[in-house]
Amino acid sequence: MDKAAAEQLGFAVKPEPVRPAEISFTDGSGEPISLDAFKGKIVLLNLWATWCPPCREEMPTLDALQAELGGADFKVLALSIDQGGPDPVRSFYEEIGIEHLSIYNDKSAQAGMKLGALGVPMTLLLDRSGYELARLTGAKDWHSPEMVEFLRDTIAVTKRHEQDAGEERD
């Protein structure tokens, strides 16, 4: 990850990757899931709520980012802390036309406390092993050309490191 580019985009970069606290949440079907389910991908973990105006404003940009970069190497994990469960999230997604983000919910709102969120939205950038590389507090245009380029570069660099490590093991 390019630390200078991350900081220029507003991320607070960790000096060394840090294992985040264990958090539990549910998917759109109400099934329990954890961050371990996303290992192997770069994850942009966004804590948000339907009642939060800045969160509502940035959701279309997160959806566009997932549409452009989402796949085997990258996932936008938009984790709602709405106490009403997945239904308010589903309604909100339908209302504003979110098509590419999956529904995840922590109705206990414990994830925010465990991850040290000072408020929402708060976003963590996690490496392929699930370690926090950087975080950003506040709303952002996640689909700006600069952000997309930074994340595309981060995905590519980590992919090269993974391939290099595999070659060393052979």
Short mmCIF file of N, CA and C in Angstrom, two decimals, residues 17-160:
data_model
loop_
_atom_site.label_atom_id
_atom_site.label_comp_id
_atom_site.label_asym_id
_atom_site.label_seq_id
_atom_site.Cartn_x
_atom_site.Cartn_y
_atom_site.Cartn_z
N PRO A 17 0.49 -3.43 10.20
CA PRO A 17 -0.87 -3.99 10.17
C PRO A 17 -1.26 -4.52 11.55
N VAL A 18 -2.53 -4.31 11.92
CA VAL A 18 -3.04 -4.67 13.24
C VAL A 18 -4.25 -5.59 13.07
N ARG A 19 -4.27 -6.65 13.87
CA ARG A 19 -5.44 -7.55 13.85
C ARG A 19 -6.60 -6.83 14.54
N PRO A 20 -7.72 -6.60 13.84
CA PRO A 20 -8.85 -5.93 14.49
C PRO A 20 -9.52 -6.86 15.50
N ALA A 21 -10.28 -6.27 16.39
CA ALA A 21 -11.05 -7.05 17.36
C ALA A 21 -11.99 -8.00 16.62
N GLU A 22 -12.27 -9.13 17.26
CA GLU A 22 -13.25 -10.07 16.71
C GLU A 22 -14.63 -9.42 16.76
N ILE A 23 -15.30 -9.41 15.63
CA ILE A 23 -16.66 -8.90 15.59
C ILE A 23 -17.56 -9.93 14.94
N SER A 24 -18.81 -9.91 15.33
CA SER A 24 -19.77 -10.82 14.71
C SER A 24 -20.94 -9.99 14.20
N PHE A 25 -21.52 -10.47 13.14
CA PHE A 25 -22.63 -9.78 12.51
C PHE A 25 -23.39 -10.80 11.68
N THR A 26 -24.43 -10.36 11.00
CA THR A 26 -25.22 -11.27 10.19
C THR A 26 -25.26 -10.79 8.74
N ASP A 27 -25.52 -11.74 7.85
CA ASP A 27 -25.70 -11.37 6.45
C ASP A 27 -27.18 -11.02 6.24
N GLY A 28 -27.54 -10.77 5.01
CA GLY A 28 -28.91 -10.35 4.70
C GLY A 28 -29.97 -11.39 5.01
N SER A 29 -29.55 -12.65 5.17
CA SER A 29 -30.48 -13.73 5.52
C SER A 29 -30.57 -13.94 7.03
N GLY A 30 -29.77 -13.17 7.78
CA GLY A 30 -29.76 -13.32 9.22
C GLY A 30 -28.79 -14.37 9.71
N GLU A 31 -27.98 -14.91 8.80
CA GLU A 31 -26.99 -15.93 9.17
C GLU A 31 -25.75 -15.27 9.77
N PRO A 32 -25.19 -15.85 10.85
CA PRO A 32 -23.98 -15.28 11.45
C PRO A 32 -22.79 -15.38 10.50
N ILE A 33 -21.94 -14.36 10.57
CA ILE A 33 -20.75 -14.31 9.72
C ILE A 33 -19.69 -13.48 10.45
N SER A 34 -18.44 -13.68 10.09
CA SER A 34 -17.36 -12.89 10.71
C SER A 34 -16.41 -12.42 9.61
N LEU A 35 -15.46 -11.61 10.01
CA LEU A 35 -14.48 -11.10 9.04
C LEU A 35 -13.64 -12.22 8.41
N ASP A 36 -13.49 -13.33 9.12
CA ASP A 36 -12.72 -14.45 8.58
C ASP A 36 -13.27 -14.95 7.25
N ALA A 37 -14.55 -14.75 7.02
CA ALA A 37 -15.17 -15.19 5.77
C ALA A 37 -14.61 -14.46 4.55
N PHE A 38 -13.92 -13.35 4.78
CA PHE A 38 -13.44 -12.53 3.67
C PHE A 38 -11.92 -12.59 3.49
N LYS A 39 -11.27 -13.48 4.24
CA LYS A 39 -9.81 -13.60 4.10
C LYS A 39 -9.47 -13.98 2.66
N GLY A 40 -8.36 -13.45 2.20
CA GLY A 40 -7.95 -13.65 0.81
C GLY A 40 -8.29 -12.47 -0.07
N LYS A 41 -9.10 -11.55 0.46
CA LYS A 41 -9.49 -10.35 -0.29
C LYS A 41 -9.03 -9.11 0.46
N ILE A 42 -8.79 -8.05 -0.27
CA ILE A 42 -8.67 -6.73 0.34
C ILE A 42 -10.11 -6.34 0.67
N VAL A 43 -10.35 -5.90 1.90
CA VAL A 43 -11.71 -5.55 2.33
C VAL A 43 -11.76 -4.10 2.77
N LEU A 44 -12.74 -3.39 2.25
CA LEU A 44 -13.04 -2.05 2.70
C LEU A 44 -14.27 -2.20 3.59
N LEU A 45 -14.04 -2.22 4.92
CA LEU A 45 -15.09 -2.42 5.91
C LEU A 45 -15.64 -1.07 6.33
N ASN A 46 -16.88 -0.80 5.94
CA ASN A 46 -17.52 0.48 6.22
C ASN A 46 -18.62 0.29 7.25
N LEU A 47 -18.46 0.92 8.43
CA LEU A 47 -19.50 0.91 9.45
C LEU A 47 -20.42 2.09 9.18
N TRP A 48 -21.71 1.83 9.13
CA TRP A 48 -22.66 2.88 8.76
C TRP A 48 -24.03 2.58 9.36
N ALA A 49 -24.97 3.51 9.17
CA ALA A 49 -26.34 3.32 9.62
C ALA A 49 -27.28 4.08 8.70
N THR A 50 -28.49 3.57 8.55
CA THR A 50 -29.47 4.21 7.67
C THR A 50 -29.90 5.58 8.19
N TRP A 51 -29.79 5.82 9.50
CA TRP A 51 -30.20 7.09 10.10
C TRP A 51 -29.10 8.15 10.06
N CYS A 52 -27.95 7.81 9.50
CA CYS A 52 -26.78 8.71 9.47
C CYS A 52 -26.71 9.42 8.12
N PRO A 53 -26.99 10.75 8.06
CA PRO A 53 -26.98 11.45 6.78
C PRO A 53 -25.67 11.31 5.97
N PRO A 54 -24.47 11.47 6.57
CA PRO A 54 -23.25 11.29 5.77
C PRO A 54 -23.11 9.87 5.23
N CYS A 55 -23.57 8.88 6.02
CA CYS A 55 -23.53 7.48 5.57
C CYS A 55 -24.41 7.30 4.34
N ARG A 56 -25.61 7.83 4.42
CA ARG A 56 -26.57 7.72 3.32
C ARG A 56 -25.99 8.36 2.05
N GLU A 57 -25.29 9.47 2.25
CA GLU A 57 -24.72 10.19 1.12
C GLU A 57 -23.61 9.39 0.42
N GLU A 58 -22.79 8.67 1.19
CA GLU A 58 -21.66 7.97 0.59
C GLU A 58 -22.01 6.58 0.06
N MET A 59 -23.16 6.02 0.43
CA MET A 59 -23.49 4.65 0.02
C MET A 59 -23.49 4.45 -1.50
N PRO A 60 -24.03 5.37 -2.31
CA PRO A 60 -23.95 5.14 -3.76
C PRO A 60 -22.51 5.04 -4.27
N THR A 61 -21.58 5.75 -3.63
CA THR A 61 -20.19 5.67 -4.09
C THR A 61 -19.56 4.35 -3.68
N LEU A 62 -19.96 3.80 -2.53
CA LEU A 62 -19.49 2.47 -2.13
C LEU A 62 -20.05 1.41 -3.07
N ASP A 63 -21.31 1.57 -3.46
CA ASP A 63 -21.94 0.65 -4.40
C ASP A 63 -21.21 0.68 -5.75
N ALA A 64 -20.89 1.87 -6.22
CA ALA A 64 -20.17 2.00 -7.50
C ALA A 64 -18.77 1.40 -7.40
N LEU A 65 -18.12 1.57 -6.25
CA LEU A 65 -16.79 1.00 -6.04
C LEU A 65 -16.86 -0.52 -6.08
N GLN A 66 -17.85 -1.10 -5.39
CA GLN A 66 -18.02 -2.56 -5.42
C GLN A 66 -18.28 -3.04 -6.84
N ALA A 67 -19.09 -2.30 -7.59
CA ALA A 67 -19.39 -2.68 -8.98
C ALA A 67 -18.12 -2.69 -9.82
N GLU A 68 -17.24 -1.72 -9.58
CA GLU A 68 -16.03 -1.62 -10.40
C GLU A 68 -14.91 -2.57 -9.97
N LEU A 69 -14.67 -2.68 -8.66
CA LEU A 69 -13.50 -3.44 -8.19
C LEU A 69 -13.85 -4.76 -7.52
N GLY A 70 -15.10 -4.95 -7.13
CA GLY A 70 -15.47 -6.14 -6.37
C GLY A 70 -15.25 -7.42 -7.15
N GLY A 71 -14.85 -8.45 -6.43
CA GLY A 71 -14.60 -9.75 -7.06
C GLY A 71 -13.71 -10.60 -6.18
N ALA A 72 -12.90 -11.43 -6.81
CA ALA A 72 -12.06 -12.37 -6.08
C ALA A 72 -11.02 -11.69 -5.20
N ASP A 73 -10.63 -10.46 -5.55
CA ASP A 73 -9.55 -9.79 -4.82
C ASP A 73 -10.00 -8.63 -3.95
N PHE A 74 -11.25 -8.22 -4.05
CA PHE A 74 -11.69 -7.02 -3.33
C PHE A 74 -13.16 -7.11 -2.96
N LYS A 75 -13.48 -6.59 -1.76
CA LYS A 75 -14.88 -6.58 -1.29
C LYS A 75 -15.14 -5.32 -0.49
N VAL A 76 -16.22 -4.62 -0.84
CA VAL A 76 -16.74 -3.57 0.02
C VAL A 76 -17.71 -4.25 0.96
N LEU A 77 -17.40 -4.21 2.26
CA LEU A 77 -18.26 -4.81 3.27
C LEU A 77 -18.91 -3.67 4.03
N ALA A 78 -20.12 -3.33 3.63
CA ALA A 78 -20.88 -2.25 4.26
C ALA A 78 -21.65 -2.85 5.41
N LEU A 79 -21.19 -2.59 6.64
CA LEU A 79 -21.76 -3.19 7.84
C LEU A 79 -22.63 -2.18 8.57
N SER A 80 -23.94 -2.38 8.47
CA SER A 80 -24.90 -1.50 9.12
C SER A 80 -24.97 -1.81 10.61
N ILE A 81 -25.10 -0.75 11.41
CA ILE A 81 -25.29 -0.92 12.85
C ILE A 81 -26.74 -0.60 13.23
N ASP A 82 -27.65 -0.67 12.27
CA ASP A 82 -29.07 -0.42 12.55
C ASP A 82 -29.61 -1.47 13.50
N GLN A 83 -30.26 -1.04 14.57
CA GLN A 83 -30.78 -1.97 15.58
C GLN A 83 -31.99 -2.74 15.08
N GLY A 84 -32.59 -2.31 13.99
CA GLY A 84 -33.75 -3.00 13.43
C GLY A 84 -33.39 -4.21 12.60
N GLY A 85 -32.09 -4.53 12.50
CA GLY A 85 -31.67 -5.68 11.72
C GLY A 85 -31.55 -5.35 10.24
N PRO A 86 -31.62 -6.38 9.39
CA PRO A 86 -31.39 -6.17 7.96
C PRO A 86 -32.55 -5.50 7.22
N ASP A 87 -33.76 -5.51 7.77
CA ASP A 87 -34.91 -4.96 7.04
C ASP A 87 -34.77 -3.47 6.72
N PRO A 88 -34.37 -2.61 7.67
CA PRO A 88 -34.19 -1.20 7.31
C PRO A 88 -33.10 -1.01 6.24
N VAL A 89 -32.08 -1.86 6.30
CA VAL A 89 -31.00 -1.78 5.31
C VAL A 89 -31.54 -2.16 3.93
N ARG A 90 -32.29 -3.24 3.88
CA ARG A 90 -32.88 -3.70 2.61
C ARG A 90 -33.77 -2.61 2.02
N SER A 91 -34.60 -2.00 2.86
CA SER A 91 -35.49 -0.92 2.39
C SER A 91 -34.69 0.26 1.87
N PHE A 92 -33.63 0.63 2.60
CA PHE A 92 -32.79 1.74 2.18
C PHE A 92 -32.12 1.43 0.85
N TYR A 93 -31.56 0.23 0.70
CA TYR A 93 -30.92 -0.16 -0.56
C TYR A 93 -31.91 -0.03 -1.72
N GLU A 94 -33.14 -0.51 -1.51
CA GLU A 94 -34.17 -0.43 -2.56
C GLU A 94 -34.51 1.02 -2.87
N GLU A 95 -34.63 1.81 -1.82
CA GLU A 95 -35.02 3.23 -1.96
C GLU A 95 -34.02 4.01 -2.82
N ILE A 96 -32.74 3.78 -2.62
CA ILE A 96 -31.75 4.58 -3.36
C ILE A 96 -31.08 3.83 -4.51
N GLY A 97 -31.47 2.58 -4.74
CA GLY A 97 -30.97 1.85 -5.89
C GLY A 97 -29.61 1.19 -5.71
N ILE A 98 -29.30 0.74 -4.49
CA ILE A 98 -28.04 0.01 -4.26
C ILE A 98 -28.19 -1.38 -4.87
N GLU A 99 -27.26 -1.73 -5.77
CA GLU A 99 -27.37 -3.00 -6.49
C GLU A 99 -26.21 -3.96 -6.26
N HIS A 100 -25.06 -3.45 -5.81
CA HIS A 100 -23.86 -4.28 -5.79
C HIS A 100 -23.34 -4.59 -4.38
N LEU A 101 -23.92 -3.96 -3.37
CA LEU A 101 -23.49 -4.22 -2.00
C LEU A 101 -24.38 -5.28 -1.37
N SER A 102 -23.76 -6.21 -0.68
CA SER A 102 -24.52 -7.20 0.08
C SER A 102 -24.97 -6.56 1.40
N ILE A 103 -25.98 -7.15 2.00
CA ILE A 103 -26.49 -6.65 3.28
C ILE A 103 -25.78 -7.36 4.42
N TYR A 104 -25.19 -6.57 5.31
CA TYR A 104 -24.58 -7.06 6.54
C TYR A 104 -25.05 -6.15 7.66
N ASN A 105 -25.33 -6.75 8.82
CA ASN A 105 -25.88 -5.96 9.91
C ASN A 105 -25.36 -6.44 11.26
N ASP A 106 -25.08 -5.48 12.13
CA ASP A 106 -24.74 -5.74 13.53
C ASP A 106 -25.75 -4.96 14.37
N LYS A 107 -26.90 -5.58 14.66
CA LYS A 107 -27.94 -4.84 15.37
C LYS A 107 -27.57 -4.56 16.82
N SER A 108 -26.52 -5.21 17.32
CA SER A 108 -26.05 -4.92 18.68
C SER A 108 -25.18 -3.66 18.70
N ALA A 109 -24.68 -3.26 17.55
CA ALA A 109 -23.76 -2.12 17.39
C ALA A 109 -22.46 -2.32 18.17
N GLN A 110 -22.16 -3.55 18.53
CA GLN A 110 -20.92 -3.84 19.25
C GLN A 110 -19.69 -3.69 18.36
N ALA A 111 -19.86 -3.90 17.06
CA ALA A 111 -18.71 -3.82 16.14
C ALA A 111 -18.06 -2.45 16.22
N GLY A 112 -18.86 -1.41 16.24
CA GLY A 112 -18.31 -0.06 16.32
C GLY A 112 -17.49 0.16 17.57
N MET A 113 -18.01 -0.31 18.70
CA MET A 113 -17.27 -0.15 19.96
C MET A 113 -16.00 -0.98 19.94
N LYS A 114 -16.10 -2.23 19.51
CA LYS A 114 -14.93 -3.11 19.49
C LYS A 114 -13.84 -2.61 18.55
N LEU A 115 -14.25 -1.98 17.45
CA LEU A 115 -13.27 -1.49 16.47
C LEU A 115 -12.80 -0.06 16.77
N GLY A 116 -13.33 0.54 17.83
CA GLY A 116 -12.88 1.87 18.22
C GLY A 116 -13.43 2.98 17.35
N ALA A 117 -14.64 2.79 16.84
CA ALA A 117 -15.24 3.83 16.01
C ALA A 117 -15.68 5.00 16.89
N LEU A 118 -15.31 6.19 16.49
CA LEU A 118 -15.72 7.38 17.21
C LEU A 118 -17.08 7.86 16.73
N GLY A 119 -17.55 7.28 15.67
CA GLY A 119 -18.83 7.62 15.06
C GLY A 119 -18.94 6.90 13.74
N VAL A 120 -20.02 7.15 13.03
CA VAL A 120 -20.18 6.58 11.69
C VAL A 120 -20.42 7.72 10.71
N PRO A 121 -19.97 7.54 9.49
CA PRO A 121 -19.29 6.36 8.97
C PRO A 121 -17.83 6.30 9.41
N MET A 122 -17.36 5.06 9.52
CA MET A 122 -15.95 4.79 9.75
C MET A 122 -15.58 3.60 8.87
N THR A 123 -14.43 3.70 8.24
CA THR A 123 -14.03 2.68 7.27
C THR A 123 -12.64 2.17 7.57
N LEU A 124 -12.50 0.85 7.57
CA LEU A 124 -11.21 0.20 7.76
C LEU A 124 -10.80 -0.46 6.46
N LEU A 125 -9.52 -0.34 6.12
CA LEU A 125 -8.95 -1.04 4.98
C LEU A 125 -8.20 -2.24 5.54
N LEU A 126 -8.66 -3.43 5.18
CA LEU A 126 -8.08 -4.67 5.68
C LEU A 126 -7.31 -5.39 4.59
N ASP A 127 -6.16 -5.96 4.98
CA ASP A 127 -5.37 -6.71 4.00
C ASP A 127 -5.97 -8.11 3.80
N ARG A 128 -5.34 -8.90 2.97
CA ARG A 128 -5.87 -10.22 2.61
C ARG A 128 -5.91 -11.19 3.79
N SER A 129 -5.14 -10.89 4.84
CA SER A 129 -5.15 -11.73 6.05
C SER A 129 -6.13 -11.21 7.10
N GLY A 130 -6.81 -10.10 6.79
CA GLY A 130 -7.78 -9.54 7.72
C GLY A 130 -7.21 -8.53 8.69
N TYR A 131 -5.98 -8.08 8.46
CA TYR A 131 -5.35 -7.10 9.33
C TYR A 131 -5.64 -5.68 8.84
N GLU A 132 -5.84 -4.78 9.79
CA GLU A 132 -6.13 -3.38 9.45
C GLU A 132 -4.86 -2.68 8.99
N LEU A 133 -4.93 -2.09 7.81
CA LEU A 133 -3.84 -1.30 7.26
C LEU A 133 -4.03 0.18 7.56
N ALA A 134 -5.29 0.62 7.49
CA ALA A 134 -5.60 2.05 7.64
C ALA A 134 -7.08 2.20 7.95
N ARG A 135 -7.43 3.40 8.43
CA ARG A 135 -8.85 3.70 8.67
C ARG A 135 -9.13 5.13 8.31
N LEU A 136 -10.40 5.38 8.04
CA LEU A 136 -10.85 6.72 7.67
C LEU A 136 -12.17 6.98 8.39
N THR A 137 -12.23 8.09 9.10
CA THR A 137 -13.45 8.47 9.79
C THR A 137 -14.13 9.57 9.00
N GLY A 138 -15.44 9.43 8.80
CA GLY A 138 -16.19 10.41 8.06
C GLY A 138 -16.54 9.92 6.67
N ALA A 139 -17.40 10.67 6.01
CA ALA A 139 -17.86 10.30 4.67
C ALA A 139 -16.80 10.59 3.63
N LYS A 140 -16.86 9.84 2.54
CA LYS A 140 -15.88 9.96 1.47
C LYS A 140 -16.56 9.64 0.14
N ASP A 141 -16.03 10.19 -0.93
CA ASP A 141 -16.44 9.77 -2.27
C ASP A 141 -15.57 8.56 -2.61
N TRP A 142 -16.10 7.37 -2.36
CA TRP A 142 -15.33 6.14 -2.53
C TRP A 142 -15.12 5.76 -3.98
N HIS A 143 -15.79 6.43 -4.88
CA HIS A 143 -15.64 6.09 -6.30
C HIS A 143 -14.92 7.20 -7.08
N SER A 144 -14.24 8.08 -6.37
CA SER A 144 -13.47 9.12 -7.06
C SER A 144 -12.32 8.45 -7.83
N PRO A 145 -11.86 9.06 -8.92
CA PRO A 145 -10.75 8.46 -9.67
C PRO A 145 -9.52 8.20 -8.80
N GLU A 146 -9.23 9.10 -7.86
CA GLU A 146 -8.05 8.93 -7.00
C GLU A 146 -8.21 7.73 -6.06
N MET A 147 -9.41 7.56 -5.51
CA MET A 147 -9.66 6.43 -4.61
C MET A 147 -9.61 5.12 -5.36
N VAL A 148 -10.25 5.08 -6.53
CA VAL A 148 -10.25 3.85 -7.32
C VAL A 148 -8.82 3.48 -7.71
N GLU A 149 -8.02 4.45 -8.12
CA GLU A 149 -6.63 4.17 -8.49
C GLU A 149 -5.84 3.66 -7.29
N PHE A 150 -6.01 4.30 -6.13
CA PHE A 150 -5.31 3.87 -4.92
C PHE A 150 -5.68 2.43 -4.56
N LEU A 151 -6.97 2.12 -4.57
CA LEU A 151 -7.40 0.77 -4.21
C LEU A 151 -6.98 -0.26 -5.26
N ARG A 152 -7.04 0.11 -6.52
CA ARG A 152 -6.58 -0.79 -7.58
C ARG A 152 -5.09 -1.11 -7.40
N ASP A 153 -4.30 -0.08 -7.08
CA ASP A 153 -2.86 -0.27 -6.83
C ASP A 153 -2.63 -1.15 -5.60
N THR A 154 -3.42 -0.91 -4.54
CA THR A 154 -3.28 -1.71 -3.31
C THR A 154 -3.60 -3.18 -3.59
N ILE A 155 -4.64 -3.43 -4.35
CA ILE A 155 -5.00 -4.81 -4.73
C ILE A 155 -3.86 -5.44 -5.51
N ALA A 156 -3.31 -4.72 -6.49
CA ALA A 156 -2.24 -5.25 -7.33
C ALA A 156 -0.97 -5.52 -6.53
N VAL A 157 -0.59 -4.61 -5.66
CA VAL A 157 0.63 -4.79 -4.86
C VAL A 157 0.50 -6.00 -3.96
N THR A 158 -0.65 -6.15 -3.30
CA THR A 158 -0.81 -7.30 -2.41
C THR A 158 -0.87 -8.60 -3.20
N LYS A 159 -1.40 -8.55 -4.39
CA LYS A 159 -1.45 -9.74 -5.25
C LYS A 159 -0.02 -10.16 -5.65
N ARG A 160 0.81 -9.16 -6.00
CA ARG A 160 2.22 -9.45 -6.34
C ARG A 160 2.96 -10.03 -5.15
#
